[in-house]
Amino acid sequence: MKFENLEELRQACMECRLCGLSNSRTHVVFGKGNPHAQIMFIGEGPGEQEDVTGEPFVGRAGRLLDKYFYAMDISRDEIYIANMVKCRPPQNRDPSPEEQDMCLQHLREQVRLIKPKMIICLGRIAAQKLIDPGFKVTKQHGEWMERNGVLMMGTFHPASLLRNPAQKPAALEDFVKIRDKAAELNIRTKK
Ligand code: URA
């Protein structure tokens, strides 16, 4: 289904019952940021804090993500953050392929309406769905690819960085690439 604008899409998502995750959610986490953002970051799905607040990446992983944003002069107001699924999977399990497929129609509309020039996939779930089903984050992180005229990159999920701090320098290098590419393409990352 096509929507005229993000607000209409948001309303549809608030009432969405396409998959079982809607039964256990507290809030739909629609996504947040500049509706005309040129860079979108896409995570996996809401965790506990996100489910409670209705906002993406506000828990521990989000606070780590903010450190990378800060270091690279990226402001949350200027970019857009969304997730593969908009409702929390119980116990933070991976969203099932069916749940992802149901939610993908909303995400595709969100991307169509926002029209970003760059999409950064945070972690395996987003990268495998949006870039390449065989995407290996440890091998392919930081590589630029183009899909339908949009520049795409997969990098580490911040929750994975919390579990494996040894990956943090590699993640920082990816964020440097994001900053440099944004500068090269005249993409504003800060108000
Ligand atoms: N992890 C995600 O993938 N997304 C969030 O919004 C929070 C944690």
Coordinates of N, CA, C and O and ligand atoms in Angstrom, one line a residue:
M1 N 0.8 -1.2 0.0 CA 0.0 0.0 0.0 C 0.9 1.3 0.0 O 1.9 1.3 0.7
K2 N 0.5 2.2 -0.8 CA 1.3 3.5 -0.9 C 0.6 4.6 0.0 O -0.6 4.6 0.1
F3 N 1.5 5.3 0.6 CA 1.1 6.4 1.5 C 1.5 7.8 1.0 O 2.5 7.8 0.3
E4 N 0.8 8.8 1.3 CA 1.1 10.1 0.8 C 2.2 10.7 1.6 O 3.0 11.5 1.0
N5 N 2.3 10.4 2.8 CA 3.4 11.1 3.6 C 3.7 10.2 4.9 O 2.9 9.2 5.2
L6 N 4.7 10.5 5.6 CA 5.2 9.7 6.7 C 4.1 9.7 7.8 O 4.0 8.7 8.5
E7 N 3.4 10.7 8.0 CA 2.4 10.8 9.1 C 1.3 9.7 8.8 O 0.9 9.0 9.7
E8 N 0.9 9.6 7.6 CA -0.1 8.6 7.2 C 0.4 7.2 7.4 O -0.3 6.3 7.9
L9 N 1.7 7.0 7.0 CA 2.3 5.7 7.2 C 2.4 5.4 8.7 O 2.2 4.3 9.2
R10 N 2.8 6.4 9.5 CA 2.9 6.2 11.0 C 1.5 5.8 11.5 O 1.5 4.8 12.3
Q11 N 0.5 6.4 11.1 CA -0.8 6.0 11.6 C -1.1 4.6 11.3 O -1.6 3.8 12.2
A12 N -0.8 4.2 10.1 CA -1.1 2.8 9.7 C -0.2 1.8 10.6 O -0.7 0.8 11.0
C13 N 1.0 2.2 10.8 CA 1.9 1.3 11.6 C 1.4 1.2 13.1 O 1.5 0.2 13.7
M14 N 0.8 2.3 13.6 CA 0.3 2.3 15.0 C -0.8 1.3 15.1 O -1.0 0.8 16.2
E15 N -1.5 1.1 14.1 CA -2.7 0.2 14.1 C -2.3 -1.2 13.6 O -3.2 -2.1 13.5
C16 N -1.1 -1.4 13.2 CA -0.7 -2.6 12.4 C -0.9 -3.9 13.3 O -0.5 -3.9 14.4
R17 N -1.5 -4.9 12.6 CA -1.7 -6.2 13.3 C -1.2 -7.3 12.3 O -1.7 -8.4 12.3
L18 N -0.2 -7.0 11.5 CA 0.1 -7.9 10.4 C 0.9 -9.1 11.0 O 0.9 -10.2 10.4
C19 N 1.6 -9.0 12.1 CA 2.3 -10.2 12.7 C 2.0 -10.2 14.2 O 1.5 -9.3 14.8
G20 N 2.5 -11.3 14.7 CA 2.3 -11.6 16.2 C 3.0 -10.7 17.1 O 2.6 -10.6 18.3
L21 N 4.0 -10.0 16.6 CA 4.7 -9.0 17.5 C 3.8 -7.9 18.0 O 4.0 -7.3 19.1
S22 N 2.7 -7.7 17.3 CA 1.7 -6.7 17.7 C 1.0 -7.0 19.0 O 0.5 -6.2 19.7
N23 N 1.0 -8.3 19.3 CA 0.2 -8.8 20.5 C 1.0 -8.5 21.8 O 0.4 -8.3 22.8
S24 N 2.3 -8.4 21.7 CA 3.1 -8.2 22.9 C 3.8 -6.9 23.0 O 4.4 -6.6 24.0
R25 N 3.6 -6.0 22.0 CA 4.2 -4.7 22.1 C 3.6 -3.8 23.1 O 2.4 -3.9 23.3
T26 N 4.4 -2.9 23.6 CA 3.8 -1.7 24.4 C 3.6 -0.6 23.4 O 2.6 0.0 23.4
H27 N 4.7 -0.3 22.7 CA 4.6 0.8 21.7 C 5.1 0.3 20.3 O 6.1 -0.5 20.3
V28 N 4.6 0.8 19.3 CA 5.2 0.7 17.9 C 6.4 1.7 17.9 O 6.2 2.8 18.3
V29 N 7.5 1.2 17.5 CA 8.7 2.1 17.3 C 8.8 2.4 15.8 O 9.4 1.7 15.1
F30 N 8.2 3.5 15.4 CA 8.0 3.8 14.0 C 9.4 4.2 13.4 O 9.7 3.8 12.3
G31 N 10.2 5.0 14.2 CA 11.4 5.6 13.6 C 11.4 7.0 13.9 O 10.3 7.6 14.2
K32 N 12.6 7.7 13.8 CA 12.6 9.1 14.3 C 13.8 9.8 13.5 O 14.8 9.2 13.2
G33 N 13.5 11.1 13.3 CA 14.6 11.9 12.7 C 14.0 12.9 11.7 O 12.8 13.2 11.7
N34 N 14.9 13.3 10.8 CA 14.5 14.3 9.8 C 13.7 13.6 8.7 O 14.3 12.7 8.1
P35 N 12.5 14.0 8.5 CA 11.7 13.3 7.4 C 12.3 13.4 6.0 O 11.9 12.7 5.1
H36 N 13.2 14.4 5.9 CA 13.9 14.5 4.6 C 15.4 14.1 4.7 O 16.2 14.6 3.9
A37 N 15.7 13.3 5.6 CA 17.1 12.9 5.9 C 17.7 12.3 4.6 O 17.1 11.6 3.9
Q38 N 19.0 12.6 4.5 CA 19.7 12.0 3.4 C 20.5 10.8 3.8 O 21.0 10.0 3.0
I39 N 20.6 10.5 5.1 CA 21.2 9.3 5.6 C 20.2 8.6 6.5 O 19.6 9.2 7.5
M40 N 19.9 7.3 6.3 CA 19.1 6.5 7.2 C 19.9 5.4 7.8 O 20.7 4.8 7.1
F41 N 19.7 5.2 9.1 CA 20.3 4.1 9.8 C 19.2 3.1 10.1 O 18.2 3.5 10.6
I42 N 19.5 1.8 9.8 CA 18.4 0.8 10.1 C 18.9 -0.3 10.9 O 19.9 -1.0 10.6
G43 N 18.3 -0.4 12.1 CA 18.7 -1.5 13.1 C 17.8 -2.7 12.9 O 17.2 -2.9 11.8
E44 N 17.8 -3.5 13.9 CA 17.1 -4.8 13.9 C 15.6 -4.7 14.3 O 14.7 -4.9 13.6
G45 N 15.5 -4.3 15.6 CA 14.1 -4.2 16.1 C 14.2 -3.6 17.5 O 15.3 -3.6 18.1
P46 N 13.1 -3.1 18.0 CA 13.1 -2.4 19.3 C 13.5 -3.4 20.4 O 13.2 -4.6 20.4
G47 N 14.2 -2.9 21.4 CA 14.5 -3.7 22.6 C 13.6 -3.2 23.7 O 12.6 -2.5 23.4
E48 N 13.9 -3.5 25.0 CA 13.0 -3.2 26.1 C 12.7 -1.7 26.2 O 11.6 -1.3 26.3
Q49 N 13.8 -0.9 26.2 CA 13.6 0.6 26.4 C 12.9 1.2 25.3 O 12.1 2.1 25.5
E50 N 13.2 0.7 24.1 CA 12.5 1.2 22.9 C 11.0 0.9 22.9 O 10.2 1.7 22.6
D51 N 10.7 -0.3 23.4 CA 9.3 -0.7 23.5 C 8.5 0.2 24.5 O 7.4 0.5 24.3
V52 N 9.2 0.5 25.6 CA 8.6 1.3 26.6 C 8.4 2.8 26.1 O 7.4 3.4 26.4
T53 N 9.4 3.3 25.4 CA 9.4 4.7 25.1 C 8.8 5.0 23.7 O 8.4 6.1 23.4
G54 N 8.8 4.0 22.8 CA 8.4 4.2 21.4 C 9.4 4.9 20.5 O 9.1 5.3 19.4
E55 N 10.7 5.0 21.0 CA 11.7 5.6 20.2 C 12.9 4.6 19.9 O 13.2 3.8 20.8
P56 N 13.5 4.8 18.8 CA 14.6 3.8 18.4 C 15.9 4.1 19.1 O 16.2 5.3 19.4
F57 N 16.6 3.1 19.4 CA 18.0 3.2 20.0 C 18.1 4.1 21.2 O 18.8 5.1 21.1
V58 N 17.3 3.9 22.2 CA 17.4 4.7 23.4 C 18.0 3.9 24.6 O 18.2 4.5 25.7
G59 N 18.2 2.6 24.4 CA 18.8 1.8 25.5 C 20.3 1.8 25.5 O 20.9 2.8 25.0
R60 N 20.9 0.8 26.0 CA 22.4 0.8 26.1 C 23.0 0.8 24.8 O 24.0 1.5 24.6
A61 N 22.5 0.0 23.8 CA 23.0 0.0 22.5 C 22.9 1.4 21.8 O 23.8 1.9 21.2
G62 N 21.8 2.1 22.1 CA 21.6 3.4 21.6 C 22.6 4.4 22.1 O 23.0 5.3 21.4
R63 N 22.9 4.3 23.4 CA 23.8 5.2 24.0 C 25.2 5.0 23.4 O 26.0 6.0 23.2
L64 N 25.6 3.8 23.1 CA 26.9 3.6 22.4 C 26.8 4.2 21.0 O 27.7 4.8 20.5
L65 N 25.7 3.9 20.3 CA 25.5 4.5 18.9 C 25.7 6.0 19.0 O 26.4 6.6 18.1
D66 N 25.2 6.6 20.0 CA 25.3 8.1 20.1 C 26.7 8.5 20.2 O 27.1 9.6 19.8
K67 N 27.6 7.7 20.8 CA 29.0 8.1 20.9 C 29.6 8.1 19.5 O 30.5 9.0 19.3
Y68 N 29.3 7.2 18.7 CA 29.8 7.2 17.3 C 29.2 8.4 16.6 O 30.0 9.1 15.8
F69 N 28.0 8.7 16.8 CA 27.4 9.9 16.1 C 28.1 11.1 16.6 O 28.5 12.0 15.8
Y70 N 28.3 11.2 17.9 CA 29.0 12.4 18.4 C 30.4 12.6 17.8 O 30.8 13.7 17.4
A71 N 31.1 11.5 17.8 CA 32.5 11.5 17.3 C 32.6 11.9 15.8 O 33.5 12.5 15.4
M72 N 31.5 11.6 15.1 CA 31.5 11.9 13.6 C 30.7 13.1 13.3 O 30.4 13.4 12.1
D73 N 30.3 13.9 14.3 CA 29.5 15.1 14.1 C 28.2 14.8 13.4 O 27.8 15.5 12.4
I74 N 27.5 13.7 13.8 CA 26.2 13.3 13.2 C 25.2 13.6 14.2 O 25.3 13.2 15.4
S75 N 24.1 14.4 13.8 CA 23.1 14.7 14.8 C 21.8 13.9 14.5 O 21.4 13.8 13.3
R76 N 21.2 13.3 15.5 CA 20.0 12.5 15.3 C 18.9 13.3 14.6 O 18.0 12.8 14.1
D77 N 18.9 14.7 14.8 CA 17.9 15.5 14.2 C 18.0 15.6 12.7 O 17.1 16.0 12.0
E78 N 19.2 15.3 12.2 CA 19.5 15.5 10.8 C 19.4 14.2 10.0 O 19.2 14.2 8.8
I79 N 19.5 13.1 10.7 CA 19.4 11.8 10.0 C 18.1 11.1 10.4 O 17.2 11.8 11.0
Y80 N 17.9 9.9 10.0 CA 16.7 9.2 10.3 C 17.0 7.8 10.8 O 17.9 7.1 10.2
I81 N 16.4 7.3 11.9 CA 16.7 6.0 12.4 C 15.5 5.2 12.4 O 14.4 5.6 13.0
A82 N 15.6 4.0 11.8 CA 14.4 3.1 11.8 C 15.0 1.6 12.1 O 16.2 1.5 12.3
N83 N 14.1 0.7 12.1 CA 14.4 -0.7 12.4 C 13.8 -1.6 11.3 O 12.8 -1.3 10.7
M84 N 14.3 -2.8 11.2 CA 13.7 -3.8 10.3 C 12.3 -4.2 10.8 O 11.4 -4.4 9.9
V85 N 12.1 -4.3 12.1 CA 10.7 -4.5 12.6 C 10.4 -3.4 13.6 O 11.3 -3.0 14.3
K86 N 9.1 -3.0 13.6 CA 8.8 -1.9 14.4 C 8.2 -2.2 15.8 O 7.8 -1.4 16.6
C87 N 8.1 -3.6 16.1 CA 7.6 -4.0 17.4 C 8.6 -4.9 18.0 O 9.3 -5.7 17.3
R88 N 8.7 -4.9 19.3 CA 9.8 -5.7 20.0 C 9.6 -7.2 19.9 O 8.5 -7.7 20.3
P89 N 10.6 -7.9 19.4 CA 10.5 -9.4 19.5 C 10.7 -9.8 21.0 O 11.6 -9.3 21.7
P90 N 9.8 -10.7 21.5 CA 9.9 -11.0 22.9 C 11.4 -11.5 23.3 O 12.0 -12.2 22.5
Q91 N 11.8 -11.2 24.5 CA 13.2 -11.5 24.9 C 14.3 -11.1 24.0 O 15.4 -11.7 23.9
N92 N 14.0 -10.1 23.1 CA 15.0 -9.6 22.2 C 15.5 -10.7 21.2 O 16.6 -10.6 20.7
R93 N 14.7 -11.7 20.9 CA 15.1 -12.7 19.9 C 15.1 -12.0 18.6 O 14.6 -10.9 18.4
D94 N 15.8 -12.7 17.6 CA 15.9 -12.2 16.2 C 14.4 -12.2 15.7 O 13.7 -13.1 15.9
P95 N 14.1 -11.1 15.0 CA 12.8 -11.2 14.3 C 12.7 -12.3 13.3 O 13.8 -12.5 12.6
S96 N 11.7 -13.1 13.2 CA 11.6 -14.2 12.3 C 11.5 -13.7 10.8 O 11.1 -12.5 10.6
P97 N 11.9 -14.5 9.8 CA 11.8 -14.1 8.4 C 10.4 -13.6 8.1 O 10.2 -12.6 7.4
E98 N 9.3 -14.2 8.7 CA 7.9 -13.8 8.4 C 7.7 -12.4 9.0 O 7.0 -11.6 8.3
E99 N 8.1 -12.2 10.2 CA 7.9 -10.9 10.8 C 8.6 -9.8 10.0 O 8.1 -8.7 9.8
Q100 N 9.8 -10.1 9.6 CA 10.6 -9.2 8.8 C 9.9 -8.8 7.5 O 9.8 -7.7 7.1
D101 N 9.4 -9.9 6.9 CA 8.7 -9.7 5.6 C 7.5 -8.8 5.7 O 7.2 -8.0 4.9
M102 N 6.7 -9.1 6.8 CA 5.5 -8.3 7.0 C 5.8 -6.8 7.2 O 5.2 -5.9 6.7
C103 N 6.9 -6.6 8.0 CA 7.2 -5.2 8.4 C 8.0 -4.5 7.2 O 8.0 -3.3 7.1
L104 N 8.5 -5.3 6.3 CA 9.3 -4.7 5.2 C 8.5 -3.8 4.4 O 9.0 -2.8 3.8
Q105 N 7.2 -4.1 4.2 CA 6.4 -3.2 3.4 C 6.3 -1.8 4.0 O 6.3 -0.8 3.2
H106 N 6.3 -1.7 5.3 CA 6.3 -0.4 5.9 C 7.6 0.3 5.8 O 7.7 1.5 5.5
L107 N 8.7 -0.5 6.0 CA 10.0 0.1 5.9 C 10.3 0.6 4.4 O 10.8 1.7 4.2
R108 N 9.9 -0.2 3.5 CA 10.1 0.2 2.1 C 9.3 1.5 1.8 O 9.8 2.4 1.1
E109 N 8.1 1.7 2.3 CA 7.4 2.9 2.2 C 8.1 4.1 2.9 O 8.2 5.2 2.3
Q110 N 8.6 3.8 4.0 CA 9.3 4.8 4.8 C 10.5 5.3 4.0 O 10.8 6.5 3.9
V111 N 11.3 4.4 3.4 CA 12.4 4.7 2.6 C 12.0 5.5 1.3 O 12.6 6.5 1.0
R112 N 10.9 5.1 0.7 CA 10.4 5.7 -0.5 C 10.0 7.2 -0.2 O 10.3 8.1 -1.0
L113 N 9.4 7.4 1.0 CA 9.0 8.7 1.4 C 10.1 9.6 1.8 O 10.1 10.8 1.5
I114 N 11.1 9.1 2.5 CA 12.2 9.8 3.0 C 13.2 10.1 1.9 O 13.8 11.2 1.8
K115 N 13.4 9.1 1.0 CA 14.4 9.3 -0.1 C 15.8 9.5 0.3 O 16.4 10.5 -0.2
P116 N 16.4 8.7 1.2 CA 17.7 8.9 1.6 C 18.7 8.6 0.4 O 18.4 7.9 -0.5
K117 N 19.9 9.2 0.5 CA 20.9 8.9 -0.5 C 21.8 7.8 0.0 O 22.5 7.1 -0.8
M118 N 21.8 7.6 1.3 CA 22.6 6.6 2.0 C 21.8 5.8 3.0 O 21.1 6.4 3.8
I119 N 22.0 4.5 3.0 CA 21.4 3.7 4.1 C 22.5 2.9 4.8 O 23.3 2.2 4.1
I120 N 22.6 3.0 6.1 CA 23.5 2.2 6.8 C 22.8 1.2 7.6 O 21.9 1.5 8.4
C121 N 23.1 -0.1 7.3 CA 22.5 -1.2 8.0 C 23.3 -1.5 9.3 O 24.5 -1.8 9.2
L122 N 22.6 -1.5 10.4 CA 23.3 -1.8 11.7 C 23.1 -3.2 12.0 O 22.0 -3.6 12.5
G123 N 24.0 -4.0 11.7 CA 24.0 -5.5 12.0 C 23.5 -6.4 10.9 O 23.0 -5.9 9.9
R124 N 23.7 -7.7 11.2 CA 23.4 -8.7 10.2 C 22.0 -8.7 9.7 O 21.7 -8.9 8.5
I125 N 21.0 -8.6 10.6 CA 19.6 -8.8 10.2 C 19.3 -7.7 9.1 O 18.7 -8.1 8.0
A126 N 19.6 -6.5 9.3 CA 19.3 -5.4 8.3 C 20.1 -5.6 7.0 O 19.6 -5.6 5.9
A127 N 21.4 -5.9 7.2 CA 22.3 -6.0 6.0 C 21.9 -7.2 5.2 O 22.0 -7.1 3.9
Q128 N 21.5 -8.3 5.8 CA 21.2 -9.5 5.0 C 19.8 -9.3 4.2 O 19.7 -9.8 3.2
K129 N 19.0 -8.5 4.8 CA 17.7 -8.3 4.2 C 17.8 -7.2 3.1 O 17.2 -7.3 2.0
L130 N 18.6 -6.2 3.4 CA 18.6 -5.0 2.5 C 19.7 -5.0 1.5 O 19.7 -4.3 0.5
I131 N 20.8 -5.7 1.8 CA 22.0 -5.6 0.9 C 22.2 -7.0 0.2 O 22.2 -7.0 -1.0
D132 N 22.4 -8.0 1.0 CA 22.7 -9.3 0.4 C 22.4 -10.4 1.4 O 22.9 -10.3 2.6
P133 N 21.6 -11.4 1.0 CA 21.2 -12.5 2.0 C 22.4 -13.2 2.6 O 22.3 -13.8 3.7
G134 N 23.6 -13.2 2.0 CA 24.8 -13.8 2.5 C 25.7 -12.9 3.2 O 26.9 -13.2 3.5
F135 N 25.3 -11.6 3.5 CA 26.1 -10.6 4.1 C 26.8 -11.1 5.4 O 26.1 -11.5 6.3
K136 N 28.1 -11.0 5.4 CA 28.8 -11.3 6.7 C 29.4 -10.0 7.2 O 30.3 -9.4 6.6
V137 N 28.9 -9.6 8.4 CA 29.3 -8.3 8.9 C 30.8 -8.3 9.2 O 31.5 -7.3 8.8
T138 N 31.4 -9.3 9.7 CA 32.8 -9.3 10.1 C 33.7 -9.2 8.8 O 34.8 -8.6 8.9
K139 N 33.2 -9.7 7.7 CA 34.0 -9.6 6.4 C 33.6 -8.4 5.6 O 34.5 -7.8 5.0
Q140 N 32.3 -8.0 5.5 CA 31.9 -7.0 4.5 C 31.6 -5.6 5.1 O 31.2 -4.7 4.4
H141 N 31.8 -5.5 6.4 CA 31.4 -4.2 7.1 C 32.3 -3.1 6.4 O 33.4 -3.4 6.0
G142 N 31.7 -1.9 6.3 CA 32.4 -0.8 5.7 C 32.5 -0.7 4.2 O 33.1 0.2 3.7
E143 N 32.0 -1.8 3.5 CA 32.0 -1.7 2.0 C 30.8 -1.0 1.5 O 29.7 -1.3 1.9
W144 N 31.0 -0.1 0.6 CA 29.9 0.6 -0.1 C 29.4 -0.2 -1.2 O 30.1 -0.8 -2.0
M145 N 28.0 -0.2 -1.3 CA 27.4 -0.9 -2.4 C 26.2 0.0 -2.8 O 25.7 0.8 -2.1
E146 N 25.8 -0.2 -4.1 CA 24.6 0.6 -4.5 C 23.5 -0.3 -4.8 O 23.6 -1.3 -5.4
R147 N 22.3 0.1 -4.3 CA 21.1 -0.7 -4.6 C 20.0 0.4 -5.0 O 19.7 1.2 -4.2
N148 N 19.5 0.2 -6.2 CA 18.4 1.2 -6.7 C 18.8 2.6 -6.5 O 18.0 3.4 -6.0
G149 N 20.1 2.9 -6.8 CA 20.5 4.3 -6.7 C 20.8 4.8 -5.3 O 21.1 6.0 -5.1
V150 N 20.7 3.9 -4.3 CA 21.0 4.3 -2.9 C 22.3 3.7 -2.5 O 22.5 2.5 -2.8
L151 N 23.2 4.5 -1.9 CA 24.4 4.0 -1.4 C 24.2 3.2 -0.1 O 23.6 3.8 0.8
M152 N 24.7 2.0 0.0 CA 24.4 1.2 1.2 C 25.7 0.7 1.8 O 26.7 0.4 1.1
M153 N 25.7 0.6 3.2 CA 26.8 0.0 3.9 C 26.2 -0.8 5.1 O 25.3 -0.4 5.7
G154 N 26.9 -1.9 5.4 CA 26.5 -2.6 6.6 C 27.7 -2.5 7.6 O 28.8 -2.5 7.2
T155 N 27.3 -2.3 8.8 CA 28.4 -2.2 9.9 C 27.9 -3.0 11.1 O 26.8 -3.6 11.1
F156 N 28.7 -3.0 12.1 CA 28.3 -3.7 13.3 C 27.1 -3.1 14.0 O 26.9 -1.9 14.1
H157 N 26.3 -4.0 14.6 CA 25.2 -3.6 15.5 C 25.8 -3.1 16.8 O 26.7 -3.8 17.3
P158 N 25.4 -2.0 17.3 CA 26.0 -1.5 18.6 C 25.8 -2.5 19.7 O 26.7 -2.6 20.6
A159 N 24.8 -3.3 19.7 CA 24.6 -4.4 20.8 C 25.7 -5.4 20.6 O 26.3 -5.9 21.6
S160 N 26.1 -5.7 19.4 CA 27.2 -6.6 19.2 C 28.6 -6.0 19.7 O 29.4 -6.7 20.2
L161 N 28.7 -4.7 19.5 CA 29.9 -4.0 20.0 C 30.0 -4.0 21.5 O 31.1 -4.1 22.1
L162 N 28.8 -4.0 22.2 CA 28.8 -4.1 23.6 C 29.3 -5.5 24.1 O 30.0 -5.6 25.1
R163 N 28.9 -6.5 23.3 CA 29.3 -7.9 23.6 C 30.8 -8.1 23.2 O 31.5 -8.9 23.8
N164 N 31.2 -7.5 22.1 CA 32.6 -7.7 21.6 C 33.3 -6.4 21.4 O 33.4 -5.9 20.3
P165 N 33.8 -5.8 22.5 CA 34.4 -4.5 22.4 C 35.6 -4.5 21.4 O 36.0 -3.4 20.9
A166 N 36.2 -5.7 21.2 CA 37.4 -5.7 20.2 C 37.0 -5.2 18.8 O 37.8 -4.8 18.0
Q167 N 35.7 -5.2 18.5 CA 35.2 -4.8 17.2 C 35.1 -3.3 17.1 O 34.8 -2.7 16.0
K168 N 35.2 -2.6 18.3 CA 34.9 -1.1 18.2 C 35.8 -0.3 17.3 O 35.3 0.6 16.6
P169 N 37.1 -0.6 17.2 CA 38.0 0.2 16.3 C 37.5 0.0 14.9 O 37.5 1.0 14.1
A170 N 37.1 -1.2 14.5 CA 36.7 -1.4 13.1 C 35.4 -0.7 12.9 O 35.1 -0.1 11.8
A171 N 34.5 -0.6 13.9 CA 33.2 0.1 13.7 C 33.5 1.6 13.6 O 32.9 2.3 12.8
L172 N 34.5 2.1 14.3 CA 34.8 3.5 14.2 C 35.3 3.8 12.8 O 35.0 4.9 12.2
E173 N 36.1 2.9 12.2 CA 36.6 3.2 10.9 C 35.4 3.2 9.9 O 35.4 4.1 9.0
D174 N 34.4 2.4 10.1 CA 33.2 2.5 9.3 C 32.5 3.8 9.4 O 32.1 4.4 8.4
F175 N 32.5 4.3 10.6 CA 31.8 5.6 10.8 C 32.6 6.8 10.2 O 32.1 7.8 9.8
V176 N 33.9 6.6 10.2 CA 34.8 7.6 9.5 C 34.5 7.6 8.0 O 34.3 8.7 7.4
K177 N 34.3 6.4 7.5 CA 33.9 6.3 6.0 C 32.6 7.0 5.8 O 32.4 7.6 4.8
I178 N 31.6 6.8 6.7 CA 30.3 7.4 6.5 C 30.4 8.9 6.6 O 29.9 9.6 5.7
R179 N 31.2 9.4 7.5 CA 31.4 10.9 7.6 C 32.1 11.4 6.3 O 31.6 12.4 5.8
D180 N 33.1 10.7 5.9 CA 33.9 11.2 4.7 C 33.0 11.1 3.4 O 33.0 12.0 2.6
K181 N 32.2 10.1 3.3 CA 31.3 10.0 2.1 C 30.3 11.0 2.1 O 29.9 11.6 1.1
A182 N 29.7 11.3 3.3 CA 28.7 12.4 3.5 C 29.3 13.7 3.0 O 28.7 14.5 2.3
A183 N 30.5 14.0 3.5 CA 31.2 15.2 3.1 C 31.4 15.3 1.6 O 31.1 16.3 1.0
E184 N 31.9 14.2 1.0 CA 32.1 14.1 -0.4 C 30.8 14.4 -1.2 O 30.9 15.1 -2.2
L185 N 29.7 13.9 -0.7 CA 28.5 14.0 -1.5 C 27.7 15.3 -1.0 O 26.5 15.4 -1.4
N186 N 28.3 16.1 -0.2 CA 27.6 17.3 0.3 C 26.4 17.0 1.1 O 25.4 17.7 1.0
I187 N 26.4 15.9 1.9 CA 25.3 15.5 2.7 C 25.4 16.1 4.1 O 26.5 15.9 4.7
R188 N 24.4 16.8 4.5 CA 24.5 17.5 5.9 C 24.3 16.4 6.9 O 23.3 15.7 6.8
T189 N 25.1 16.4 8.0 CA 24.9 15.4 9.0 C 24.5 16.1 10.3 O 24.3 15.5 11.4
K190 N 24.6 17.4 10.3 CA 24.3 18.2 11.5 C 23.6 19.5 11.1 O 23.8 20.1 10.1
K191 N 22.7 19.9 12.1 CA 21.9 21.2 11.8 C 22.8 22.4 11.8 O 23.8 22.4 12.5
Ligands
URA1 N1 18.5 -2.5 18.8 C1 17.9 -2.3 17.5 O1 18.2 -3.0 16.6 N2 17.1 -1.2 17.4 C2 16.7 -0.4 18.4 O2 16.0 0.5 18.2 C3 17.3 -0.7 19.7 C4 18.2 -1.7 19.8

